[in-house]
Tab-separated table of C-alpha atoms in Angstrom:
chain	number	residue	atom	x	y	z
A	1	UNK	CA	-1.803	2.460	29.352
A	2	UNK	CA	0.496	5.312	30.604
A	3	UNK	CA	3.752	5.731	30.396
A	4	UNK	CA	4.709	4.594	33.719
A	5	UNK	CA	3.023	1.312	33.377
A	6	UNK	CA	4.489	0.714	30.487
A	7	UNK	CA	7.625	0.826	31.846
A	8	UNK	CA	6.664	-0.956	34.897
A	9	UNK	CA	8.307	-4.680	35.622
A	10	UNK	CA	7.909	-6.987	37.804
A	11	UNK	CA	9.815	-10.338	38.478
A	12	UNK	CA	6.421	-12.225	36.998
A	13	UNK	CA	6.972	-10.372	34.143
A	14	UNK	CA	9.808	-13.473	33.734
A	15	UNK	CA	6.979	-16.117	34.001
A	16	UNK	CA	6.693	-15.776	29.892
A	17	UNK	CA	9.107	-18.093	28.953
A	18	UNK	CA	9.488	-16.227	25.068
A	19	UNK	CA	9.678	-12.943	27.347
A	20	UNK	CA	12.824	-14.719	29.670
A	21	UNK	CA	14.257	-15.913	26.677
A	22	UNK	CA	14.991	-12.711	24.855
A	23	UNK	CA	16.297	-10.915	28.294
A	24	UNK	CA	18.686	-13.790	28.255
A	25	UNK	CA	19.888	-13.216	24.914
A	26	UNK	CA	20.360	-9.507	25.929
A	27	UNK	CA	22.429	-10.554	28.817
A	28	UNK	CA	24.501	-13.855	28.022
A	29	UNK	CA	27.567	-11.758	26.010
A	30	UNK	CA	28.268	-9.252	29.025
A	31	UNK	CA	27.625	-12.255	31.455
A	32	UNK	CA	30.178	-14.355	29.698
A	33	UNK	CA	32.821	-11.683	29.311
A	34	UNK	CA	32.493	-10.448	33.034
A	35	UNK	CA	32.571	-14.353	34.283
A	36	UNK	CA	35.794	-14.590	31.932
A	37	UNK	CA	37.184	-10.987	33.380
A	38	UNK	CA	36.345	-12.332	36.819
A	39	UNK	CA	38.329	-15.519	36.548
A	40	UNK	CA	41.498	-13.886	34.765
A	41	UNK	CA	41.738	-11.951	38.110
A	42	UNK	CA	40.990	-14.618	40.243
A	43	UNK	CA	43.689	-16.675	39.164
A	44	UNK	CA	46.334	-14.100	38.903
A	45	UNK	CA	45.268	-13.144	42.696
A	46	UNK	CA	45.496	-17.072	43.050
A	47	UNK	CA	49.277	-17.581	41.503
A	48	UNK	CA	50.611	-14.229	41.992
A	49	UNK	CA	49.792	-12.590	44.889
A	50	UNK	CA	48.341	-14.692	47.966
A	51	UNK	CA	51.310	-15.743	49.563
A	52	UNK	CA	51.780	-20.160	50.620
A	53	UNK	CA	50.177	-20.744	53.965
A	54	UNK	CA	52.466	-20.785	57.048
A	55	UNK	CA	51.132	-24.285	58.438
A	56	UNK	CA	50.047	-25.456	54.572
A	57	UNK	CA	52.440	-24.298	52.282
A	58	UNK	CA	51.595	-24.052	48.743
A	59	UNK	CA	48.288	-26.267	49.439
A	60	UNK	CA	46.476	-23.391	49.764
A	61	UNK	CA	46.316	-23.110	46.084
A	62	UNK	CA	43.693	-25.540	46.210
A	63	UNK	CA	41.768	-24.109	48.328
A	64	UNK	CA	40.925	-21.329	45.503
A	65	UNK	CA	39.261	-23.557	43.699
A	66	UNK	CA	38.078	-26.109	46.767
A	67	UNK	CA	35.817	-23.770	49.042
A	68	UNK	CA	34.151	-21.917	45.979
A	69	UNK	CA	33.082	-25.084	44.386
A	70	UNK	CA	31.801	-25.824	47.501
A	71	UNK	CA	29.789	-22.963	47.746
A	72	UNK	CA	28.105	-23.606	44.739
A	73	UNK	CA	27.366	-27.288	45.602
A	74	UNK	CA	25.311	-25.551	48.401
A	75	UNK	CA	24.119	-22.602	46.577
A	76	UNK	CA	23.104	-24.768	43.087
A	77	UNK	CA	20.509	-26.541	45.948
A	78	UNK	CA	19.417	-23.527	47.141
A	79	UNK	CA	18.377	-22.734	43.783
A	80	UNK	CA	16.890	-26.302	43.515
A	81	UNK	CA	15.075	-25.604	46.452
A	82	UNK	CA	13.406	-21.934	45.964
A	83	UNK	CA	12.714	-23.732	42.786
A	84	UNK	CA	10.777	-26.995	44.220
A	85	UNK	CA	9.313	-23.997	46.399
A	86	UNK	CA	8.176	-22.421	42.857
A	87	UNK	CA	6.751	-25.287	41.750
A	88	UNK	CA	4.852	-26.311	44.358
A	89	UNK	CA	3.342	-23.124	45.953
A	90	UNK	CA	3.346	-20.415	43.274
A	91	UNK	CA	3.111	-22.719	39.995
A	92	UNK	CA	5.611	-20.529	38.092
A	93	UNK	CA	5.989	-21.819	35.011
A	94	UNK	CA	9.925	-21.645	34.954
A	95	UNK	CA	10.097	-22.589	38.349
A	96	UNK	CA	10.657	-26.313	37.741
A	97	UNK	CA	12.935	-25.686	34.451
A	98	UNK	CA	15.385	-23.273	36.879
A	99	UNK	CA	15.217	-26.650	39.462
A	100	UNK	CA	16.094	-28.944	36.774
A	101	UNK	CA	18.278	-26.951	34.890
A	102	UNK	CA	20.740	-26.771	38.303
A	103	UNK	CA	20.801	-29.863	38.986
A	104	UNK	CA	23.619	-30.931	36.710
A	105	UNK	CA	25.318	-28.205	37.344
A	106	UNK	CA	25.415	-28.792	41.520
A	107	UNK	CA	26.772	-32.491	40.682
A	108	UNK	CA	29.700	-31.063	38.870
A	109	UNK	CA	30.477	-28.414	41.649
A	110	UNK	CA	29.610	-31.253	44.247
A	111	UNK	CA	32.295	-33.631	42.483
A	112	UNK	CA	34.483	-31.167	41.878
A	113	UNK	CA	34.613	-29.835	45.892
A	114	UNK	CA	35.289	-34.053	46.783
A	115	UNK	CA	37.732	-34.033	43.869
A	116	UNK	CA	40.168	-31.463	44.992
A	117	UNK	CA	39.114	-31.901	49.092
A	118	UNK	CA	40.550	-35.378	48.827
A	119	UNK	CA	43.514	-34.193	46.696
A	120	UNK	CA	44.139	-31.081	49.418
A	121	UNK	CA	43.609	-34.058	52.314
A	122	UNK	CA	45.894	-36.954	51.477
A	123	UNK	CA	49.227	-33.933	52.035
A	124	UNK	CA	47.893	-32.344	54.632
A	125	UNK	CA	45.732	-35.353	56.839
A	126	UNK	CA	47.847	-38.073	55.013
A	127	UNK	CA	44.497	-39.873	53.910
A	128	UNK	CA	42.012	-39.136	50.895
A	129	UNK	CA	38.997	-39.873	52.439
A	130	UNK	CA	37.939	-40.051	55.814
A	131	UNK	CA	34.341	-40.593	56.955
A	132	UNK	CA	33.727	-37.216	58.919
A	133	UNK	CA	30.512	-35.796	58.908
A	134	UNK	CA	31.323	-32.893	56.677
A	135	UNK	CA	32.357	-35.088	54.265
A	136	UNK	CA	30.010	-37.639	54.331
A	137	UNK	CA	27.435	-34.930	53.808
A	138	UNK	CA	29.010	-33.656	50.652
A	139	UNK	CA	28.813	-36.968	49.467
A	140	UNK	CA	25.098	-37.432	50.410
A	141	UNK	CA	24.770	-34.347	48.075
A	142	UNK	CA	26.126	-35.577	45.179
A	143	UNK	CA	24.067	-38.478	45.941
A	144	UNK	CA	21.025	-36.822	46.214
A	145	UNK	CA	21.657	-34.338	43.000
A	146	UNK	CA	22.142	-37.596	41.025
A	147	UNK	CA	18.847	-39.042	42.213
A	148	UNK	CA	17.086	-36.112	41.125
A	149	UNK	CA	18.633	-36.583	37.774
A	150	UNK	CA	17.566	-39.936	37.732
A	151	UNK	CA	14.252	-38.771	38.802
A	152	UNK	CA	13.912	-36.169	35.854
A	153	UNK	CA	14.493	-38.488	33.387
A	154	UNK	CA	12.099	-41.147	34.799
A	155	UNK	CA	8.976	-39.290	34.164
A	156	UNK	CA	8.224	-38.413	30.417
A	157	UNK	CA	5.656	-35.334	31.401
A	158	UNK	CA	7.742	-32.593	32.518
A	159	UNK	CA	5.026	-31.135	35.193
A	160	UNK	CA	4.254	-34.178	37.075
A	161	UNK	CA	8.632	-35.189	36.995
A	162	UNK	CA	8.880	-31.438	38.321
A	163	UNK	CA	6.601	-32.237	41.169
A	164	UNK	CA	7.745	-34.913	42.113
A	165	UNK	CA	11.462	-33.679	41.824
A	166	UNK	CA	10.604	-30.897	43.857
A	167	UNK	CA	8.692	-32.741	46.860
A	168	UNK	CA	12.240	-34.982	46.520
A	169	UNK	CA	14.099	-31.746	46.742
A	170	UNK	CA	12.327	-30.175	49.604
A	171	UNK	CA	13.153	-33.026	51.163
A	172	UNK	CA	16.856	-33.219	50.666
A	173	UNK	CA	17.009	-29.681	51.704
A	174	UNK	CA	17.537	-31.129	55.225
A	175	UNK	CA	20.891	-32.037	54.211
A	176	UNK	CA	22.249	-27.919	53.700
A	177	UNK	CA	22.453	-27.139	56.998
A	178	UNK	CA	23.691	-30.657	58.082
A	179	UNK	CA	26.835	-29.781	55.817
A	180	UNK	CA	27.216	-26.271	56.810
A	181	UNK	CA	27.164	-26.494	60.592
A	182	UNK	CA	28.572	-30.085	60.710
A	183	UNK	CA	31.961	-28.677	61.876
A	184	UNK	CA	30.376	-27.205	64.397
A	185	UNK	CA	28.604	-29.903	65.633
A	186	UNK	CA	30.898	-32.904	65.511
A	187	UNK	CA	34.196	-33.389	66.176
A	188	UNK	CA	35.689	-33.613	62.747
A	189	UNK	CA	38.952	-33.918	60.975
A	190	UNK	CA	37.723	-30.932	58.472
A	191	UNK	CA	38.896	-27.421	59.417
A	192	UNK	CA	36.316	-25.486	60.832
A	193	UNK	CA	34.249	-22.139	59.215
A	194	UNK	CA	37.059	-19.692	58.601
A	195	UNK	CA	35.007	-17.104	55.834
A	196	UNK	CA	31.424	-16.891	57.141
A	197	UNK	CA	31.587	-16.715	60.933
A	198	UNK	CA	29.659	-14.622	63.523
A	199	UNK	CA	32.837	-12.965	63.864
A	200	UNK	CA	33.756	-11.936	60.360
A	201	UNK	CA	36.639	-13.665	58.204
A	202	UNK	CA	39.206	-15.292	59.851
A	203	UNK	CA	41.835	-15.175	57.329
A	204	UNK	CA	44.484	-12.905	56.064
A	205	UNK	CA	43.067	-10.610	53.461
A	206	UNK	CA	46.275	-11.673	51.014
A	207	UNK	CA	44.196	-14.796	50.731
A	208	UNK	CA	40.581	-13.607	51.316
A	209	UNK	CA	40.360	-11.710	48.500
A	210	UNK	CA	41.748	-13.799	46.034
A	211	UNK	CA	39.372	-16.621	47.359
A	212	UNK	CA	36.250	-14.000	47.438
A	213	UNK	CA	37.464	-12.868	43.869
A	214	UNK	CA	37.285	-16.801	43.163
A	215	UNK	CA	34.181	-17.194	44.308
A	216	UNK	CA	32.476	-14.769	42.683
A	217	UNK	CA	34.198	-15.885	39.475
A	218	UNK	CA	32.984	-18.894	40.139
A	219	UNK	CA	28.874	-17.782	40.780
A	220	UNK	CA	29.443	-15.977	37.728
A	221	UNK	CA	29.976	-19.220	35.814
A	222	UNK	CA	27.019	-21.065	37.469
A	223	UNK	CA	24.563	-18.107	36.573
A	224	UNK	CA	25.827	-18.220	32.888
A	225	UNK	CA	25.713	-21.617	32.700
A	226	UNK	CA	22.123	-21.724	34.671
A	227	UNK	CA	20.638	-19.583	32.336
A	228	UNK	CA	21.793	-21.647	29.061
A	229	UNK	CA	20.789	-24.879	30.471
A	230	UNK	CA	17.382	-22.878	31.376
A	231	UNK	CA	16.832	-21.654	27.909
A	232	UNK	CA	17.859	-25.337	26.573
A	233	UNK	CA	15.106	-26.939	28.483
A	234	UNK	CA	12.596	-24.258	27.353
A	235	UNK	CA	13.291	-25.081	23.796
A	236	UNK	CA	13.050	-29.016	24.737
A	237	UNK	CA	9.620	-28.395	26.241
A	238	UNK	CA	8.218	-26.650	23.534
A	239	UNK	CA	10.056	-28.720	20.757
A	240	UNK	CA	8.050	-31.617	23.335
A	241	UNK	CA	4.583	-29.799	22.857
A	242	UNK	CA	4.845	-29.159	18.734
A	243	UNK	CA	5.458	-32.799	18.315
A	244	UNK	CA	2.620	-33.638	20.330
A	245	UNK	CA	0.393	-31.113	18.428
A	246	UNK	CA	1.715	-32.466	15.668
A	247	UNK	CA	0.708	-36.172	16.690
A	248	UNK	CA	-2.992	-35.196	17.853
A	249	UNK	CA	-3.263	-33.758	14.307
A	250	UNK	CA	-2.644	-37.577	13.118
A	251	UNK	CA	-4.806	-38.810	15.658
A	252	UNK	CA	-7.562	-36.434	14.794
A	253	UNK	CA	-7.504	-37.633	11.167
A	254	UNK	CA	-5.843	-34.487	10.108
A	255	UNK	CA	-3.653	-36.711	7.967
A	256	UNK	CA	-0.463	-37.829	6.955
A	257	UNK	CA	1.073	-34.358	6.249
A	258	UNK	CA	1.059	-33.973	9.675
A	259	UNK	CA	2.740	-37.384	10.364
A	260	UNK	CA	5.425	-36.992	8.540
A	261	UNK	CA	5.670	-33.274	9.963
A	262	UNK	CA	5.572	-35.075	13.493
A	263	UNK	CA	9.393	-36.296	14.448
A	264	UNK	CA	12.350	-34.452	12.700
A	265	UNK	CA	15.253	-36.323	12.254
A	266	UNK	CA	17.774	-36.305	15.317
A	267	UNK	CA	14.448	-36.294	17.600
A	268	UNK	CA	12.822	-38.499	19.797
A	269	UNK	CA	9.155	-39.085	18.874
A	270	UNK	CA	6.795	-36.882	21.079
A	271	UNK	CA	5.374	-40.286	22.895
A	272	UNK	CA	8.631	-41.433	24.169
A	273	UNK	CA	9.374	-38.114	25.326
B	1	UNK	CA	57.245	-23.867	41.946
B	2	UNK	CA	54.781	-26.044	44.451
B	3	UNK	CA	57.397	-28.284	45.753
B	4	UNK	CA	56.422	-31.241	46.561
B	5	UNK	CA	52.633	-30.376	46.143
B	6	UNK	CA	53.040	-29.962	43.042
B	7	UNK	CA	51.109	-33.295	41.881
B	8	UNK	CA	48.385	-32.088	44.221
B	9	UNK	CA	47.646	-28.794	43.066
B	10	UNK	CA	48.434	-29.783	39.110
B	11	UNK	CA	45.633	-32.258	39.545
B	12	UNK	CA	43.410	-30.336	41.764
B	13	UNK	CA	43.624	-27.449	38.579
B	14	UNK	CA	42.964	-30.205	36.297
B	15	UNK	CA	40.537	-31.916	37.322
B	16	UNK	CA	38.082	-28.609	37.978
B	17	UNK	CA	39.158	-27.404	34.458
B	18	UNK	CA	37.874	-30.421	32.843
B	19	UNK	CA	35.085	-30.517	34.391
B	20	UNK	CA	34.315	-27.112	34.047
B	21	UNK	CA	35.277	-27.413	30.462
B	22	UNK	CA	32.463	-30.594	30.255
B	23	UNK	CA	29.859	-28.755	31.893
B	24	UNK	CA	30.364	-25.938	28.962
B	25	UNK	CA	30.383	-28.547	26.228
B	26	UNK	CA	27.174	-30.042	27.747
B	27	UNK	CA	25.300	-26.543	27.479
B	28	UNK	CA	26.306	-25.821	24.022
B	29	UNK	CA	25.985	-29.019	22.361
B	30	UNK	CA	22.474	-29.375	24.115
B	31	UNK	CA	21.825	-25.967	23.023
B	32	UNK	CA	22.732	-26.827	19.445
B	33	UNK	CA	20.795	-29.862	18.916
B	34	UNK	CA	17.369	-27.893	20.612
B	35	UNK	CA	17.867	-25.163	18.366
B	36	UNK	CA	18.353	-27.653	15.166
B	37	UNK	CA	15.234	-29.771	16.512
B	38	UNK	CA	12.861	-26.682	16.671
B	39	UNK	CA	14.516	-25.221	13.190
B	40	UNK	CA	13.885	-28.658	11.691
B	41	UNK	CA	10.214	-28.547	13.360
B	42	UNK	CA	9.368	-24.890	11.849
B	43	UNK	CA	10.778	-25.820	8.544
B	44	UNK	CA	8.308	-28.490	8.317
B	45	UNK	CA	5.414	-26.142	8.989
B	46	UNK	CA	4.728	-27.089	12.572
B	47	UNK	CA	4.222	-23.776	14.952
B	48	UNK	CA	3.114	-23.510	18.345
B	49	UNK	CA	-0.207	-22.314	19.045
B	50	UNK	CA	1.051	-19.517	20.254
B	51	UNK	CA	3.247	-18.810	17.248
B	52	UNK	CA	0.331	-19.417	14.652
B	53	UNK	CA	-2.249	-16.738	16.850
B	54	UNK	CA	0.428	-14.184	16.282
């Protein structure tokens, strides 16, 4: 092997899951530190320097913290989705654990973005909730993210709950651009697209780029937190497949050593998943 | 210094910090108890195949 395919790599290079595991380790401390950097600055561009809105007043604090969980709501499906796509078409083995792994983490970013939208609504609309279609979408999210969690946890074998999750997925994927361009198509109480328009930004920079600093404070968190929930999951799966070796060993007569070697304590048993 | 947002934003802040703060919690204790299952598992002389070609 040469030198320069030695130091070749490619993005399947990540299908080893021991291989993705010790890049994360390499990573995590610089990730963490940057997503805690990112935030410090995010919030003192937040408190300290974008100025109250002229129609909203000091509201606009909220929106810091609104529109970028928001985002992620969105972009944790996106992930879900190129996932399901992973799982389905290319079979890559951490395909379904990146799906599954997000999942959780859209539902908080989905709950949060209701959370402080109804808090930022009842001041400025005078209601909490109102049954718009941008709203009602978000909700359908959240509803749909839970479902998959359900799903997950239905079926024991990891493969066939990824499949399934991911055909459920796919399928839910028709929501995205339902919430995106729901302003746009109905007449809604919900402000319409002010950051990503056809015609660039549409607000001040005093408060875009604390809310773009947020944001990326924000995807900063979801990637660190991704890739720990990832490497959890790998360690489930193959904590799952040394019990079951362990079992077949029993079941194979290779006696009771291995029984008792079979279920550590503070672990299900490897047929109840 | 909101004025009479104040409840609103206080809340808003709040309730994204303690979720956020769950959502940490979650990945670490999960973490935790893998990492003690698969210790425990090792201890007891079980390896993966992969782990006992090696």
């Amino acid at each position: 092997m040469t030198d320069t395919q030695k130091k070749s790599f490619s993005i399947w290079d990540l299908a080893n899951p021991t291989r993705f595991l010790s890049i994360l380790d390499k990573i995590m401390t610089p990730l963490v530190i940057l997503t805690v950097v990112a935030f410090a600055a995010g919030l003192y561009l937040t408190f300290f320097y974008a100025p109250d809105d002229y129609q909203q007043g000091a509201t606009v604090k909220i929106m810091f913290i609104h529109v970028p969980a928001a985002w992620l709501a969105m972009f944790a499906y996106m992930v879900m989705t190129i996932g399901s796509l992973g799982t389905l078409i290319w079979k890559h083995p951490l395909a379904d654990v990146s799906a599954k792994a997000a999942g959780p983490l859209g539902a908080a970013f989905t709950f949060v973005s209701l959370v402080t939208g109804s808090l930022w609504g009842k001041p400025m609309w005078g209601t909490w909730w109102v049954w718009d279609a941008r709203l009602t979408s978000m909700l359908v999210l959240l509803i749909i993210y839970l479902g998959l969690m359900a799903l997950w946890r239905t079926i024991d074998d990891p493969i066939r709950a990824g499949k399934a999750a991911a055909i459920l997925t796919l399928v839910g994927f028709i929501n995205i651009p339902i919430i995106k361009f729901s302003v746009d198509w109905w007449s809604t109480l919900h402000q319409p697209a002010s950051v990503l328009t056809l015609d660039g930004p549409k607000i001040h920079a005093s408060i875009l780029i604390p809310l773009l600093v947020m944001a990326f404070a924000f995807t900063l968190l979801f990637t660190a937190l991704h890739f720990k929930a990832m490497k959890n999951e790998i360690l489930r799966r193959r904590i799952r497949t040394m019990q079951m070796q362990a079992a077949r060993s029993v079941a194979s007569g290779n006696g009771a050593v291995a029984a008792s070697r079979a279920t550590p304590s503070g672990q299900k048993p490897a047929t109840t998943h | 210094m909101f004025g009479n947002y104040a409840g609103f934003i206080i809340a808003s802040y709040g309730v994204t910090l303690a979720t956020i703060s769950l959502l940490i919690l979650w990945v670490i204790i999960d973490g935790r108890t893998q990492a003690k299952a698969l210790a425990e598992l090792e201890a007891r002389g079980i390896k993966r195949r992969s782990a006992r070609r090696a």
